[in-house]
Short mmCIF file of C-alpha atoms and ligand atoms in Angstrom, two decimals:
data_model
loop_
_atom_site.label_atom_id
_atom_site.label_comp_id
_atom_site.label_asym_id
_atom_site.label_seq_id
_atom_site.Cartn_x
_atom_site.Cartn_y
_atom_site.Cartn_z
CA MET A 1 -0.01 0.00 0.03
CA ALA A 2 2.85 2.35 0.88
CA ASP A 3 4.08 2.44 -2.70
CA GLN A 4 0.76 3.71 -3.99
CA ALA A 5 0.19 6.05 -1.03
CA GLU A 6 0.69 9.23 -3.00
CA SER A 7 -1.98 8.45 -5.55
CA LEU A 8 -4.64 7.99 -2.90
CA ALA A 9 -6.93 10.75 -1.64
CA PRO A 10 -6.39 11.72 2.02
CA ALA A 11 -9.68 10.15 3.20
CA THR A 12 -8.46 6.86 1.71
CA GLN A 13 -4.95 7.18 3.05
CA LEU A 14 -6.36 7.51 6.55
CA VAL A 15 -8.11 4.20 6.15
CA ALA A 16 -5.75 2.16 3.99
CA LEU A 17 -2.23 2.99 5.19
CA GLY A 18 -0.37 1.59 8.12
CA ARG A 19 -1.54 -2.00 7.70
CA GLU A 20 0.25 -5.30 7.36
CA PRO A 21 0.93 -6.72 3.89
CA ARG A 22 -2.06 -8.83 2.78
CA THR A 23 -1.47 -12.42 3.58
CA PRO A 24 -4.12 -15.21 3.65
CA GLY A 25 -5.19 -15.55 7.28
CA GLY A 26 -3.20 -12.47 8.32
CA GLN A 27 -4.60 -9.76 10.47
CA VAL A 28 -6.35 -6.78 8.81
CA GLY A 29 -5.32 -4.06 11.24
CA ALA A 30 -1.89 -2.90 12.41
CA PRO A 31 -0.09 -5.00 14.99
CA LEU A 32 0.03 -3.86 18.58
CA VAL A 33 3.57 -4.92 19.50
CA LEU A 34 4.20 -4.77 23.21
CA THR A 35 7.84 -5.54 23.69
CA SER A 36 10.75 -3.66 25.18
CA THR A 37 13.41 -5.82 23.56
CA TYR A 38 13.88 -7.83 20.37
CA HIS A 39 15.77 -11.02 19.50
CA ALA A 40 19.31 -10.06 18.55
CA GLY A 41 20.30 -9.70 14.91
CA GLY A 42 17.43 -7.56 13.59
CA ALA A 43 17.21 -3.86 12.67
CA GLU A 44 15.85 -2.97 16.05
CA GLY A 45 17.35 -4.19 19.37
CA TYR A 46 15.45 -2.20 22.05
CA ILE A 47 12.18 -0.33 22.25
CA ARG A 48 13.80 3.13 22.11
CA ASP A 49 15.13 2.14 18.61
CA GLY A 50 11.76 1.49 17.05
CA ASN A 51 8.46 -0.37 17.19
CA PRO A 52 6.24 -1.78 14.38
CA THR A 53 3.17 0.01 15.78
CA TRP A 54 4.90 3.36 15.56
CA THR A 55 5.98 2.50 12.04
CA ALA A 56 2.38 1.85 10.98
CA LEU A 57 1.20 5.22 12.34
CA GLU A 58 4.25 6.98 10.83
CA GLU A 59 3.45 5.55 7.43
CA ALA A 60 -0.11 6.93 7.50
CA ILE A 61 0.74 10.40 8.88
CA GLY A 62 3.82 10.70 6.72
CA ALA A 63 1.70 10.22 3.57
CA LEU A 64 -0.95 12.65 4.84
CA GLU A 65 1.65 15.39 5.46
CA GLU A 66 3.41 14.55 2.16
CA GLY A 67 6.65 13.80 4.02
CA GLU A 68 8.01 11.36 6.58
CA ALA A 69 6.72 11.17 10.15
CA LEU A 70 8.14 10.42 13.52
CA VAL A 71 5.89 9.43 16.42
CA LEU A 72 6.87 10.60 19.94
CA GLY A 73 5.45 10.30 23.39
CA ALA A 74 3.73 13.69 23.53
CA GLY A 75 3.27 16.86 21.51
CA MET A 76 5.60 18.50 24.05
CA ALA A 77 8.18 15.83 23.37
CA ALA A 78 7.92 16.80 19.70
CA VAL A 79 8.45 20.53 20.73
CA ALA A 80 11.47 19.58 22.80
CA ALA A 81 12.85 17.49 19.99
CA ALA A 82 12.60 20.35 17.50
CA LEU A 83 14.23 22.74 19.99
CA SER A 84 17.05 20.22 20.51
CA LEU A 85 18.19 21.11 16.94
CA LEU A 86 19.21 24.61 18.14
CA PRO A 87 22.81 25.40 18.99
CA HIS A 88 23.22 26.72 22.54
CA GLY A 89 22.03 30.35 22.50
CA GLY A 90 20.33 29.79 19.15
CA VAL A 91 17.76 32.41 17.99
CA VAL A 92 14.04 31.54 17.75
CA VAL A 93 11.49 33.86 16.12
CA ALA A 94 7.96 33.17 17.55
CA SER A 95 4.64 34.75 18.23
CA PRO A 96 3.67 35.91 21.75
CA ILE A 97 0.47 33.95 21.17
CA GLY A 98 0.41 30.17 20.84
CA TYR A 99 0.04 26.83 22.55
CA MET A 100 0.83 27.62 26.16
CA GLY A 101 3.24 24.72 26.69
CA THR A 102 5.28 25.89 23.73
CA THR A 103 5.33 29.59 24.54
CA THR A 104 6.15 28.86 28.21
CA MET A 105 9.00 26.52 27.26
CA LEU A 106 10.40 29.16 24.87
CA ARG A 107 10.24 31.90 27.50
CA GLU A 108 11.76 29.76 30.21
CA ARG A 109 14.64 28.62 28.02
CA ALA A 110 15.22 32.21 26.95
CA ALA A 111 15.30 33.29 30.60
CA GLU A 112 17.89 30.61 31.33
CA GLY A 113 20.04 31.80 28.36
CA ALA A 114 19.64 28.54 26.49
CA LEU A 115 18.16 30.37 23.53
CA GLU A 116 17.41 33.91 22.35
CA LEU A 117 13.76 34.65 21.71
CA ARG A 118 12.57 37.27 19.22
CA ILE A 119 8.85 37.77 19.78
CA VAL A 120 6.96 39.10 16.76
CA ASP A 121 3.32 39.30 15.61
CA THR A 122 3.26 36.42 13.10
CA THR A 123 0.18 37.89 11.39
CA ASP A 124 2.55 40.72 10.26
CA ALA A 125 4.70 39.19 7.53
CA GLU A 126 6.97 42.20 7.26
CA ALA A 127 7.72 42.12 10.98
CA VAL A 128 8.55 38.43 10.76
CA GLU A 129 10.81 38.93 7.75
CA ALA A 130 12.64 41.69 9.60
CA ALA A 131 13.33 39.37 12.58
CA LEU A 132 14.80 36.51 10.50
CA ASP A 133 18.28 37.85 10.04
CA GLY A 134 20.71 35.66 12.02
CA ALA A 135 17.85 33.48 13.38
CA ASP A 136 18.00 29.67 13.59
CA GLN A 137 14.31 28.67 13.85
CA LEU A 138 10.92 30.25 12.99
CA TRP A 139 7.98 28.83 15.01
CA LEU A 140 4.48 29.29 13.62
CA GLU A 141 0.90 28.31 14.38
CA SER A 142 -1.80 29.17 11.91
CA PRO A 143 -4.41 29.40 13.27
CA THR A 144 -2.88 30.41 16.61
CA ASN A 145 -4.09 29.04 19.89
CA PRO A 146 -6.37 30.52 21.18
CA MET A 147 -6.84 33.69 19.11
CA MET A 148 -7.36 31.79 15.79
CA GLU A 149 -5.15 34.27 13.88
CA LEU A 150 -3.62 33.31 10.53
CA ALA A 151 -0.12 33.70 9.15
CA ASP A 152 0.91 33.90 5.49
CA LEU A 153 2.67 30.55 5.56
CA PRO A 154 4.03 30.35 1.96
CA ARG A 155 5.50 33.84 2.24
CA LEU A 156 7.01 33.29 5.71
CA CYS A 157 8.43 29.85 4.82
CA ALA A 158 10.06 31.27 1.71
CA ALA A 159 11.56 34.16 3.60
CA ALA A 160 12.86 31.78 6.25
CA ARG A 161 14.37 29.46 3.70
CA ALA A 162 16.13 32.39 2.00
CA ALA A 163 17.53 33.43 5.39
CA GLY A 164 18.70 29.89 6.23
CA VAL A 165 16.12 29.62 9.04
CA VAL A 166 14.39 26.31 9.86
CA THR A 167 10.60 26.73 9.94
CA VAL A 168 8.64 24.69 12.50
CA ILE A 169 4.82 24.73 12.09
CA ASP A 170 2.46 23.38 14.76
CA ASN A 171 -0.33 21.93 12.64
CA THR A 172 -2.39 20.48 15.47
CA PHE A 173 -5.48 22.75 14.88
CA ALA A 174 -5.66 22.42 11.13
CA THR A 175 -4.69 18.75 10.84
CA PRO A 176 -3.14 17.44 7.60
CA LEU A 177 -6.63 17.35 6.08
CA ARG A 178 -6.94 21.17 6.12
CA GLN A 179 -3.28 22.28 5.74
CA ARG A 180 -0.04 20.57 4.68
CA PRO A 181 2.76 22.80 5.80
CA LEU A 182 5.55 20.82 4.10
CA THR A 183 3.92 21.62 0.77
CA LEU A 184 3.89 25.32 1.75
CA GLY A 185 7.59 25.37 2.43
CA ALA A 186 7.91 24.34 6.05
CA ASP A 187 10.81 22.20 7.23
CA ILE A 188 9.25 20.55 10.27
CA VAL A 189 5.56 19.95 11.02
CA LEU A 190 4.51 19.24 14.56
CA HIS A 191 1.38 17.71 15.95
CA SER A 192 -0.02 16.99 19.35
CA GLY A 193 -1.39 13.56 18.30
CA THR A 194 -3.33 13.80 21.60
CA LYS A 195 -5.84 16.03 19.82
CA TYR A 196 -7.47 15.45 16.38
CA ILE A 197 -5.25 12.56 15.28
CA ALA A 198 -6.18 10.28 18.23
CA GLY A 199 -9.44 12.20 18.65
CA HIS A 200 -11.01 10.61 21.75
CA SER A 201 -9.41 12.27 24.81
CA ASP A 202 -7.68 9.05 25.86
CA VAL A 203 -4.12 9.21 24.47
CA LEU A 204 -0.97 11.35 24.86
CA LEU A 205 1.08 11.40 21.64
CA GLY A 206 3.28 13.68 19.51
CA VAL A 207 4.22 13.65 15.80
CA LEU A 208 6.89 15.33 13.76
CA ALA A 209 6.99 15.31 9.96
CA THR A 210 9.83 16.32 7.66
CA ARG A 211 10.31 16.41 3.92
CA ALA A 212 11.21 13.25 2.00
CA ASP A 213 14.39 14.77 0.57
CA GLU A 214 18.03 14.80 1.64
CA ALA A 215 17.75 17.83 3.91
CA GLY A 216 14.44 16.54 5.39
CA ARG A 217 16.00 13.11 6.12
CA ALA A 218 18.99 14.76 7.81
CA LEU A 219 16.59 16.68 10.11
CA ARG A 220 14.56 13.50 10.71
CA ALA A 221 17.70 11.57 11.70
CA ARG A 222 18.56 14.20 14.32
CA LEU A 223 14.97 14.26 15.68
CA ALA A 224 14.95 10.43 15.79
CA LYS A 225 18.24 10.47 17.66
CA TYR A 226 16.77 12.81 20.23
CA ARG A 227 13.70 10.56 20.61
CA HIS A 228 15.98 7.56 21.10
CA ASP A 229 18.49 9.22 23.41
CA VAL A 230 16.07 10.75 25.86
CA GLY A 231 13.37 8.07 25.51
CA ALA A 232 10.75 10.51 24.26
CA VAL A 233 8.95 7.49 22.75
CA ALA A 234 5.28 6.72 22.34
CA GLY A 235 3.84 3.79 24.17
CA PRO A 236 2.87 1.12 21.59
CA MET A 237 -0.68 1.11 22.95
CA GLU A 238 -0.93 4.88 22.51
CA ALA A 239 0.38 4.68 18.94
CA TRP A 240 -2.13 1.87 18.20
CA LEU A 241 -5.06 3.84 19.63
CA ALA A 242 -3.99 6.93 17.66
CA LEU A 243 -3.93 4.94 14.47
CA ARG A 244 -7.37 3.61 15.30
CA GLY A 245 -8.52 7.16 15.86
CA LEU A 246 -6.86 8.39 12.66
CA ARG A 247 -9.04 6.01 10.57
CA THR A 248 -12.05 8.19 11.19
CA LEU A 249 -10.35 11.66 11.14
CA ALA A 250 -11.96 12.72 7.85
CA VAL A 251 -15.50 11.99 8.93
CA ARG A 252 -14.92 13.40 12.44
CA LEU A 253 -13.45 16.59 11.08
CA ASP A 254 -16.04 17.08 8.36
CA ARG A 255 -18.84 16.77 10.94
CA ALA A 256 -17.13 18.87 13.61
CA GLU A 257 -16.35 21.59 11.03
CA ALA A 258 -19.97 21.69 9.80
CA ASN A 259 -21.06 22.02 13.42
CA ALA A 260 -18.44 24.77 14.02
CA ARG A 261 -19.74 26.79 11.06
CA VAL A 262 -23.24 26.75 12.51
CA ILE A 263 -22.06 27.60 16.04
CA ALA A 264 -19.91 30.47 14.75
CA GLU A 265 -22.85 31.94 12.77
CA ARG A 266 -25.21 31.70 15.69
CA LEU A 267 -22.71 33.08 18.21
CA ALA A 268 -22.41 36.18 16.06
CA THR A 269 -26.11 36.91 16.61
CA HIS A 270 -26.12 36.33 20.35
CA ALA A 271 -26.35 39.48 22.50
CA GLY A 272 -23.84 38.03 24.99
CA VAL A 273 -21.13 37.69 22.38
CA ALA A 274 -18.85 40.65 21.51
CA ARG A 275 -16.69 39.03 18.86
CA VAL A 276 -16.37 35.63 17.11
CA ARG A 277 -12.95 34.37 16.03
CA TYR A 278 -13.41 31.62 13.41
CA PRO A 279 -10.96 31.36 10.52
CA GLY A 280 -13.44 29.68 8.19
CA SER A 281 -12.17 26.11 8.34
CA GLY A 282 -11.59 23.48 10.99
CA ALA A 283 -13.49 22.89 14.17
CA MET A 284 -11.70 25.20 16.59
CA LEU A 285 -13.09 28.67 17.35
CA ALA A 286 -13.07 31.32 20.05
CA PHE A 287 -15.34 34.15 21.02
CA ASP A 288 -15.28 37.09 23.35
CA THR A 289 -18.20 37.58 25.68
CA VAL A 290 -19.63 40.88 26.91
CA GLY A 291 -18.95 41.57 30.58
CA ASP A 292 -15.84 40.45 32.52
CA GLY A 293 -13.76 37.37 32.93
CA ALA A 294 -15.70 36.10 35.95
CA ARG A 295 -18.95 36.16 33.94
CA ALA A 296 -17.24 34.45 30.97
CA GLU A 297 -16.04 31.75 33.48
CA ARG A 298 -19.63 31.27 34.59
CA VAL A 299 -20.66 30.53 31.03
CA CYS A 300 -18.11 27.68 30.93
CA GLU A 301 -19.46 26.39 34.22
CA SER A 302 -23.05 26.57 33.03
CA THR A 303 -22.88 24.06 30.16
CA ARG A 304 -24.14 20.52 30.59
CA LEU A 305 -23.29 18.95 27.28
CA TRP A 306 -20.12 20.95 26.41
CA VAL A 307 -17.35 19.50 28.55
CA HIS A 308 -15.68 22.21 30.66
CA SER A 309 -12.07 21.04 30.32
CA THR A 310 -8.84 21.90 28.65
CA SER A 311 -7.57 20.11 25.48
CA LEU A 312 -9.27 19.86 22.13
CA GLY A 313 -9.83 17.86 19.01
CA ALA A 314 -11.98 15.12 20.55
CA VAL A 315 -15.39 13.74 19.53
CA GLU A 316 -16.93 15.56 22.51
CA SER A 317 -17.31 19.34 22.42
CA GLN A 318 -15.09 21.18 24.86
CA ILE A 319 -15.26 24.74 26.30
CA GLU A 320 -12.62 26.72 28.20
CA ARG A 321 -11.79 30.33 29.16
CA ARG A 322 -8.12 30.50 28.45
CA ARG A 323 -7.16 33.34 30.89
CA ARG A 324 -8.09 31.03 33.74
CA TYR A 325 -4.39 30.16 33.44
CA VAL A 326 -2.01 32.74 34.83
CA THR A 327 0.56 31.90 32.17
CA GLU A 328 -1.77 32.72 29.29
CA PRO A 329 -0.55 36.05 27.87
CA GLU A 330 -2.47 39.23 28.62
CA LEU A 331 -2.91 39.72 24.86
CA VAL A 332 -5.61 37.04 25.18
CA PRO A 333 -8.76 38.80 26.41
CA GLU A 334 -10.08 37.85 29.90
CA THR A 335 -13.41 37.21 28.23
CA LEU A 336 -12.14 34.93 25.44
CA ILE A 337 -13.72 31.44 25.44
CA ARG A 338 -12.20 28.70 23.29
CA LEU A 339 -14.44 26.00 21.80
CA SER A 340 -13.36 22.72 20.36
CA VAL A 341 -16.49 21.70 18.50
CA GLY A 342 -17.24 17.99 18.54
CA ILE A 343 -19.43 15.68 16.50
CA GLU A 344 -22.66 15.74 18.50
CA ASP A 345 -25.96 16.94 17.02
CA VAL A 346 -25.51 20.65 16.36
CA GLU A 347 -28.98 21.61 17.69
CA ASP A 348 -28.24 19.99 21.01
CA LEU A 349 -24.89 21.81 21.13
CA TRP A 350 -26.43 25.20 20.32
CA ARG A 351 -29.27 24.80 22.80
CA ASP A 352 -26.81 24.01 25.61
CA LEU A 353 -24.37 26.82 24.68
CA ALA A 354 -27.18 29.33 24.25
CA GLN A 355 -28.63 28.66 27.69
CA ALA A 356 -25.11 29.07 29.18
CA LEU A 357 -24.66 32.38 27.26
CA ASP A 358 -28.04 33.62 28.46
CA THR A 359 -26.47 33.90 31.93
CA LEU A 360 -24.68 36.98 30.52
CA LEU A 361 -27.89 38.82 29.74
C1 PLP B 401 -1.83 20.05 23.11
C2 PLP B 401 -0.98 20.80 22.15
C3 PLP B 401 0.44 20.66 22.21
C4 PLP B 401 1.16 19.80 23.23
O1 PLP B 401 0.84 18.45 22.99
P1 PLP B 401 0.76 17.28 24.18
O2 PLP B 401 0.36 16.12 23.39
O3 PLP B 401 -0.27 17.76 25.17
O4 PLP B 401 2.11 17.20 24.79
C5 PLP B 401 1.17 21.39 21.30
N1 PLP B 401 0.58 22.23 20.41
C6 PLP B 401 -0.75 22.36 20.37
C7 PLP B 401 -1.36 23.33 19.41
C8 PLP B 401 -1.56 21.67 21.25
O5 PLP B 401 -2.88 21.87 21.24
#
């Protein structure tokens, strides 16, 4: 299957890749290989070297991202692996807004002197271009968490390449079904596989993808060495569950996105809502309420169907006010509520959200 992977549509790749060769009596799905060691003499000796269940998931995600994938134990392990490519004191260009784990890690490492951080508004392409001189890595999210702002990825990737800067794009929100950063010029794509890829709030997993050319393979070898050396590996059970979740990503995302469109439209008409932030695709959105942060928090506490919890990308709809965390930057409004829209019936979702919003009136 792997040899024909490129000719298949993404919805088919999701289902068909990462399986065993067809043999009479053989299993249909991917193997779940639970072993920490292997009989001597093979390509892999120990679990930190590799695992057939990772390989199955990597085959599927690599094809989806039009590159080659590497599965790790967490999205944050993928972030740490990408940062491990930096020389000591290396220069990172990044937005002040983004996934909190990433922005916090960047700020803390900058404070320790391990790296130099140039913070720029990544929606402003000229400002990013001006910051690239002498930089080592450009970190981008588009849309950003939780403001849902977009960056001009082809322009920024081209500028970074011209300046010799490695571009890392966190593609967790868009998924490879809505955006393929390697085809837009990125060097490294990063996913929290915990979110849409696994999709059921029951797995912690990270993914990196690099281009299938010489430079991409050189990056991948360094990232794989980091995974091996520090043991930033995925549990085989987690990789297997993520592959099982990945099979339905296209139908889950189509349904969740259709729901998100309806929710975004209706939010815009509700008197308790000051602003809707929806980039037009995907199933993540945010909105600002009227009133203050405490009242916005009460909205989150007043839903019965929407799950009041952090994280995203699951079958169930989730709601959270991001400034409940002291480390969320002040650029994020106190009244901003992030929604991860799930696959439930949209009328049930709207009814529940509307009754919670009515507490604002
Ligand atoms: C959750 C998340 C991460 C971190 O991934 P974990 O799997 O929780 O370690 C990174 N980036 C984004 C956009 C995320 O949503």
